[in-house]
Coordinates of C-alpha atoms and ligand atoms in Angstrom, one line a residue:
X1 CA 4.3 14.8 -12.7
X2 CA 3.6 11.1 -11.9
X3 CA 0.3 10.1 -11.0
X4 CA 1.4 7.3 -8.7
X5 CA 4.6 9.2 -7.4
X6 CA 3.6 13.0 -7.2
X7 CA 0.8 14.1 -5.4
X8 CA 0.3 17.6 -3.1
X9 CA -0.6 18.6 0.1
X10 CA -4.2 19.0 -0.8
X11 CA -4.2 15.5 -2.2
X12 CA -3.3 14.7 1.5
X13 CA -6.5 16.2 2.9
X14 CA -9.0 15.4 0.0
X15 CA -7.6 11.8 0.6
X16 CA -8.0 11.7 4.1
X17 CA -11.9 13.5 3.1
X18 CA -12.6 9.8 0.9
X19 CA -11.0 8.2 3.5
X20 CA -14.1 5.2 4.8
X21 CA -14.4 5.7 7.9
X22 CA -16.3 2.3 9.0
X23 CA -16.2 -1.5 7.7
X24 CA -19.5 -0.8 5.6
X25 CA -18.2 2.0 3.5
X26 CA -14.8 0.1 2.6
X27 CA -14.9 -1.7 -0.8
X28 CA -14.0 -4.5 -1.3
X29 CA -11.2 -6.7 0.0
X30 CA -14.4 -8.5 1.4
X31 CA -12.6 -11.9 2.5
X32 CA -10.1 -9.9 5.1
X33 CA -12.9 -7.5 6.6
X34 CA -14.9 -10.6 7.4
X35 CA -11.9 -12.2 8.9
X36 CA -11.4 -8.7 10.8
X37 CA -14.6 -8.2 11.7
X38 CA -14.6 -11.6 13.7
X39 CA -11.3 -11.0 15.2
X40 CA -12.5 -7.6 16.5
X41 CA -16.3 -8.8 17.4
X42 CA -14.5 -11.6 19.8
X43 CA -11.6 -9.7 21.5
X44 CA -14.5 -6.6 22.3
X45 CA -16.2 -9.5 23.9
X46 CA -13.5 -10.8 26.0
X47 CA -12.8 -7.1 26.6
X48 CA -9.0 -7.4 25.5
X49 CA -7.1 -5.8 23.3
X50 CA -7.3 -7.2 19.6
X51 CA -4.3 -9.9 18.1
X52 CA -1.2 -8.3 16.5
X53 CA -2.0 -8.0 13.1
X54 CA 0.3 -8.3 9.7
X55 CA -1.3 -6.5 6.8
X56 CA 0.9 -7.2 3.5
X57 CA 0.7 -6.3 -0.6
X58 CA 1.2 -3.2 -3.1
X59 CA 0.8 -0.3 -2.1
X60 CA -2.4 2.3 -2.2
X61 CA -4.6 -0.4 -1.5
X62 CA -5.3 0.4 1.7
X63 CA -3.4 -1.3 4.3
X64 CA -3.2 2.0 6.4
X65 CA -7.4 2.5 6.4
X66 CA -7.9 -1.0 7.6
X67 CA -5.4 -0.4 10.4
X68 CA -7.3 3.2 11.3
X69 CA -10.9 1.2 10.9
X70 CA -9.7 -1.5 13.7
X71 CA -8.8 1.2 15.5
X72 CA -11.9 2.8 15.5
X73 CA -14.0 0.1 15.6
X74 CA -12.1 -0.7 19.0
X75 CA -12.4 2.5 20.2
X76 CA -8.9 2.9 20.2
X77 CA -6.8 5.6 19.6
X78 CA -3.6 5.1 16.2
X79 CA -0.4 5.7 16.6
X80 CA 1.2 6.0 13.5
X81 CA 5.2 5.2 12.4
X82 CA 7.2 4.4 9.9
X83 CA 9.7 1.6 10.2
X84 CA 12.5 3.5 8.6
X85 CA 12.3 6.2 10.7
X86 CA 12.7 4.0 13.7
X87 CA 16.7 3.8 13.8
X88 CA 17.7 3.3 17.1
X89 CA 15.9 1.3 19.8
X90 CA 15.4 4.6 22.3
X91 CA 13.2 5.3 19.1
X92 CA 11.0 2.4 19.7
X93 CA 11.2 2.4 23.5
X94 CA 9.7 6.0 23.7
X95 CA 6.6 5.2 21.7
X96 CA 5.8 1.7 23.4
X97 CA 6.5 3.6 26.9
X98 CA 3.9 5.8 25.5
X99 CA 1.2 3.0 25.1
X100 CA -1.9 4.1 26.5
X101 CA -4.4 0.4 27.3
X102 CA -5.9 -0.7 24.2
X103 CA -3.9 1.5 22.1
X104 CA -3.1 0.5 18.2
X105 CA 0.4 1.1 17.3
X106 CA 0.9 1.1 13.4
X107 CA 4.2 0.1 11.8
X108 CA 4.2 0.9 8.1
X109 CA 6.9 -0.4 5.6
X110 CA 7.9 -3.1 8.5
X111 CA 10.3 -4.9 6.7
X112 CA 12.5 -1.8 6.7
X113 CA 12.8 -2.2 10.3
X114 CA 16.6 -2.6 11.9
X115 CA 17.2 -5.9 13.5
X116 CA 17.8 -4.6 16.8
X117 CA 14.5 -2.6 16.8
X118 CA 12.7 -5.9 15.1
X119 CA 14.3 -8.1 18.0
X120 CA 13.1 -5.5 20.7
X121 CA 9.6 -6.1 19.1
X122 CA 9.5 -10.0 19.9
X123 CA 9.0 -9.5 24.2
X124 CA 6.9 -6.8 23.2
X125 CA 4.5 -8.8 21.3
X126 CA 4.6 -11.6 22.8
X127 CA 4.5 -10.6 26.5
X128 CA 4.0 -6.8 26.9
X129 CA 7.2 -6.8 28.0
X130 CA 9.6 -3.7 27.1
X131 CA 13.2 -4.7 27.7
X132 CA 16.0 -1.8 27.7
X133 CA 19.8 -1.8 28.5
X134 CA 20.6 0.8 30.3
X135 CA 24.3 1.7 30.2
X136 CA 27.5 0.5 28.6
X137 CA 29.8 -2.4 29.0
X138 CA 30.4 -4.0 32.3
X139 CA 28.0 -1.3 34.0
X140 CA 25.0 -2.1 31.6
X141 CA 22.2 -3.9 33.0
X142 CA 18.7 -4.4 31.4
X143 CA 15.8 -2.9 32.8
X144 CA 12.3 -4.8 32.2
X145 CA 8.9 -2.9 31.9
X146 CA 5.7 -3.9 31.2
X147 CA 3.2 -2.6 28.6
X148 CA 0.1 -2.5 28.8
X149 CA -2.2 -4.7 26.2
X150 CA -2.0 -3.4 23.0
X151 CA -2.2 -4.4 19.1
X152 CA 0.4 -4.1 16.6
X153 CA -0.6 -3.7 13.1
X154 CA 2.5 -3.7 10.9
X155 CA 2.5 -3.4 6.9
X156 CA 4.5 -4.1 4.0
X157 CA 4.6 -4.7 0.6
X158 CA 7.4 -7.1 0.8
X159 CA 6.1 -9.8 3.3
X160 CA 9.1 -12.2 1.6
X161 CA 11.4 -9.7 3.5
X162 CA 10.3 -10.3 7.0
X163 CA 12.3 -12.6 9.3
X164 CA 10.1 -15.7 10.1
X165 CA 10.4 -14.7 13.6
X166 CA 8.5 -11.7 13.4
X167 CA 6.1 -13.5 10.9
X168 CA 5.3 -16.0 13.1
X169 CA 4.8 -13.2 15.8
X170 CA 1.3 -12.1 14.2
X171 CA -2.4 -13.5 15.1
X172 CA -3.7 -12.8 11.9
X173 CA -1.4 -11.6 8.7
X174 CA -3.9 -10.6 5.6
X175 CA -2.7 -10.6 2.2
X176 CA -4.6 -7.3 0.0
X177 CA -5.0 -7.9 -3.4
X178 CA -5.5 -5.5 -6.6
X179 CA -9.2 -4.6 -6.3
X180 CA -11.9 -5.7 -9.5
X181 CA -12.7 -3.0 -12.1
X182 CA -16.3 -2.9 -10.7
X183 CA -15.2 -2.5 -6.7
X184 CA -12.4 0.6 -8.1
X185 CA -16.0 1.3 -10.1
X186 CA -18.0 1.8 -7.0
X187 CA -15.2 3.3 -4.9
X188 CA -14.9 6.1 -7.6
X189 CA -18.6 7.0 -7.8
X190 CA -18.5 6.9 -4.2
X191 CA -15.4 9.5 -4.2
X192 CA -17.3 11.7 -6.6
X193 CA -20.4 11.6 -4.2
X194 CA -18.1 12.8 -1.3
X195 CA -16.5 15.8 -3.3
X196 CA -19.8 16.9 -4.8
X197 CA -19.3 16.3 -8.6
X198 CA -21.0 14.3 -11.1
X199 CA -19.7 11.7 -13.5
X200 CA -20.3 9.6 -16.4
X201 CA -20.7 6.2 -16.0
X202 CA -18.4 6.0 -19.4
X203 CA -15.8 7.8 -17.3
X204 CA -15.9 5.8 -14.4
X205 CA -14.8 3.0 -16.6
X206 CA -12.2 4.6 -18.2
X207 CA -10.6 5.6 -14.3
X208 CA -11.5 2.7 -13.1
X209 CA -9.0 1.0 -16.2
X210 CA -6.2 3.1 -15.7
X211 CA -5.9 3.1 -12.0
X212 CA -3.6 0.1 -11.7
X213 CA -6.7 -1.6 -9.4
X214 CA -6.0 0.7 -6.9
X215 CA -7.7 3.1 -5.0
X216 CA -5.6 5.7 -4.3
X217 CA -4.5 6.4 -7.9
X218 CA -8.4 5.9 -9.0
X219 CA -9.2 8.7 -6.5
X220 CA -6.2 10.6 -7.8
X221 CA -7.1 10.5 -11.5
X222 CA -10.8 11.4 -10.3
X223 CA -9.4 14.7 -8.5
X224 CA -7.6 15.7 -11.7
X225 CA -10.4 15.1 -13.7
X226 CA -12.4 17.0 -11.6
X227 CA -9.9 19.8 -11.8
X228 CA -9.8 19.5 -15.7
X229 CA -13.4 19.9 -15.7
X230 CA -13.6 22.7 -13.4
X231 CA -11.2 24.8 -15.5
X232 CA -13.4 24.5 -18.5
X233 CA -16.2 25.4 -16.8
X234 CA -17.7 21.6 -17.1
X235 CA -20.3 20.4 -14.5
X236 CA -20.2 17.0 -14.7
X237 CA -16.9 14.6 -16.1
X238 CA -17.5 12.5 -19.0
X239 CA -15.0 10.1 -20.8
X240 CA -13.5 13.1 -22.8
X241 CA -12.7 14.6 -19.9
X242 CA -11.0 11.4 -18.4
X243 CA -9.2 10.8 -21.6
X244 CA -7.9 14.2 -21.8
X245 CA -6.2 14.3 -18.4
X246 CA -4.9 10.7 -18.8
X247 CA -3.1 12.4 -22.0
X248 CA -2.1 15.4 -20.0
X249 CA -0.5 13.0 -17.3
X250 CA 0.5 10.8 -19.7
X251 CA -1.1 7.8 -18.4
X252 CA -1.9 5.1 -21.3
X253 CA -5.5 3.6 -21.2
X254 CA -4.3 0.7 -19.1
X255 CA -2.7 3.4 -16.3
X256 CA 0.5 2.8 -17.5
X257 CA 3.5 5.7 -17.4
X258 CA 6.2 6.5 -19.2
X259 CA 8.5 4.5 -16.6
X260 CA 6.3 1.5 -17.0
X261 CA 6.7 1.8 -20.6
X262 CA 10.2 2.5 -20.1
X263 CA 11.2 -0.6 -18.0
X264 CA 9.3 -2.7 -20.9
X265 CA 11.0 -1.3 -23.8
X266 CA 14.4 -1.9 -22.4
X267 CA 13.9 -5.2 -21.8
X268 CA 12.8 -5.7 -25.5
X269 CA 15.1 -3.5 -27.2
X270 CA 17.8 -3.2 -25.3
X271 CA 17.8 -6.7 -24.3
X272 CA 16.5 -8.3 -26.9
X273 CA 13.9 -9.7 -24.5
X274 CA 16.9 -11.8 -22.9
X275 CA 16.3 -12.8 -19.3
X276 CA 17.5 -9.7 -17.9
X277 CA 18.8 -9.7 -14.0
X278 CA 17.2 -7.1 -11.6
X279 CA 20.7 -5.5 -10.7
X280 CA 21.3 -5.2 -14.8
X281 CA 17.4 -3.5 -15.5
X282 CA 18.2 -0.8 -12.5
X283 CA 21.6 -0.3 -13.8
X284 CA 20.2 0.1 -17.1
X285 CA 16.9 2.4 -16.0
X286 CA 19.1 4.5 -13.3
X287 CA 16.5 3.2 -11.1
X288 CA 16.2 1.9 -7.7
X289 CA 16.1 -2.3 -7.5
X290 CA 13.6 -2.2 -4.9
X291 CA 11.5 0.7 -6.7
X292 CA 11.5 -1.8 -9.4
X293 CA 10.4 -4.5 -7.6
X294 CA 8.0 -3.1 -5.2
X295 CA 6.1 0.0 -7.8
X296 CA 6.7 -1.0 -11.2
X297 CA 6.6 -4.8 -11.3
X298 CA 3.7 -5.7 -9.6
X299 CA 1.2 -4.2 -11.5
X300 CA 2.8 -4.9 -14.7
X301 CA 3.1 -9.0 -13.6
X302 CA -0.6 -8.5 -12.7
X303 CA -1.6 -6.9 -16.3
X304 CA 0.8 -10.0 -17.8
X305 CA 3.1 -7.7 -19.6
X306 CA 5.9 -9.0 -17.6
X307 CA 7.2 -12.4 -16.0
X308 CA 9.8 -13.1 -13.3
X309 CA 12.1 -16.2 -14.4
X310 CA 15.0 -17.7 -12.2
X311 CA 17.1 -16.3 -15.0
X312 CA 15.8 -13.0 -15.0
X313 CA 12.6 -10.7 -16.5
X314 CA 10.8 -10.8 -19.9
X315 CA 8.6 -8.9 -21.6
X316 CA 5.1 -10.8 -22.4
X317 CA 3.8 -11.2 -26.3
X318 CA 0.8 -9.1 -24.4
X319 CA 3.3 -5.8 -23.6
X320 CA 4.6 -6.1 -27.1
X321 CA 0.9 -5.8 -28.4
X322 CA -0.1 -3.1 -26.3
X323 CA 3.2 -1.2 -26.9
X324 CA 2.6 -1.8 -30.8
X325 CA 6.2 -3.6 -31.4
X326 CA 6.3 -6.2 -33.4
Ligands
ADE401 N1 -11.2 5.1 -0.8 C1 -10.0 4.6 -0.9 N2 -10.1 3.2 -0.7 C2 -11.4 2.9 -0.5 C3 -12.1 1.7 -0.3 N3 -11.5 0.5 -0.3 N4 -13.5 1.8 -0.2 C4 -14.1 3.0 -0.3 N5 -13.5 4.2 -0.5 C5 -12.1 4.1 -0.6

């Protein structure tokens, strides 16, 4: 099973366990908890209710932990949604009647949001205000509540889908970026602390390379590797270890999978390394455009194997290396 895609109820809780749970034990992304930090500092002085907040990149970099740790460092309680699962406004209007003072309501995937439910948001935001229609045709009339203060924390990893109404709508919007080999380093020794096993510093290299810069598959290759080492009766998980799970998931040194490698190849083989359109690679891959764009891409851009043109994606001189075509 995928690394990036798969992962199992005890995954859930174990990642909840790694979880920080305050600014200090977060790594990294050092420029937006300052930024956050202030925000928070000032509105706990004025005793309101933080600014809306935007919180946009790839995902598994931990856009849902920053929203849970300005929650917590307001005192406040989360409420958690998802914006595709908001499909009619009665959807949205029962959890912003629900808005306890102070509250943080978190939208994940935002720009997946409906435009009638995105629309309903603007009063919301920007005055506390909760406008309904009650009724149809000539007997509908609209019913105005108000909320009480509250922050909005919405994420995505497609900010370049977001109206720039709603854009506009935030106090702060905070772009996260891939994290540096030594902060997915650190976060990794810092997971192997919290689950009670030791590791080589060898092998935290070798996770820390293959984890696409991102914490949740580093902590996910650490958990395997800890399982590989348990089941061989190993205290401890060296580079051997590492290596021999990344086989067994087959994850390349770099952390890429066999659809990674996939998407590259058909671009150079199939295409000849052509520009090839995004509706022509999905066709091609039986694959989602947006899964494309949103879980292969990125990383793959960021590694330099890959370049977006106007007239479509090629394959770097770098992939063919690493893939050994010449
Ligand atoms: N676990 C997952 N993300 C983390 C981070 N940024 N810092 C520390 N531990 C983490």
């Amino acid at each position: 099973m995928s690394i990036a895609k798969g992962f199992t109820r005890d995954d859930r809780f174990i990642d909840a366990v790694l979880r920080p749970n305050c600014f200090e034990d977060y790594i990294g992304q050092e420029k937006i908890k300052q930024n956050l930090q202030i925000i928070l500092r000032a509105a706990r002085k004025r005793r309101e209710s933080a600014d809306h907040l935007l919180f946009f990149g790839p995902t598994g970099l931990g856009k849902t932990t920053l929203a849970s740790l300005v929650a917590k460092e307001m005192g406040a309680e989360i409420k958690v949604v998802a914006g595709p699962t908001l499909k009619k406004t009665g959807d949205l209007a029962a959890i912003l009647s629900a808005i306890e003072p102070g509250d943080v309501l978190f939208i994940d995937e935002c720009h997946r949001l409906n435009r009638t439910i995105e629309e309903m948001l603007y009063p919301a935001m920007e005055e506390r205000n909760l406008r309904l229609i009650l009724g149809k045709g000539l007997g509908a009339r609209v019913v105005s509540l108000s909320l009480p203060p509250f922050t909005l924390i919405a994420a995505t990893t497609r900010v370049n889908l977001l109206s720039s109404p709603l854009r506009s709508r935030f106090g702060g919007a905070f772009h996260l970026d891939y994290y540096t080999p030594d902060e997915i380093g650190a976060i990794v020794n810092r997971s192997a602390g919290l689950l009670g096993i030791g590791i080589k510093d060898d092998a935290v290299s070798l996770v820390a390379q293959a984890s696409r810069f991102t914490p949740r598959l580093a902590n996910r290759l650490l958990k395997r590797s800890r399982d590989f080492a348990e089941v061989k009766g190993f205290g401890e998980i060296t580079a051997d270890t590492v290596q021999k799970t990344l086989d067994l998931l087959g994850i390349d040194s770099l952390g890429l999978e066999s659809d990674d490698r996939r998407l590259l190849l058909a671009i150079i083989k199939k295409f000849n390394n052509h520009p090839v359109g995004l509706n022509t690679l999905a066709a091609a891959l039986s694959e989602d455009r947006g899964t494309i764009e949103e879980v292969y891409e990125p990383y793959l851009i960021r590694l330099g194997f890959l370049e977006r043109r106007p007239s479509g994606r090629v394959a770097t001189e770098a992939a063919r290396r690493h893939l050994k075509i010449n």
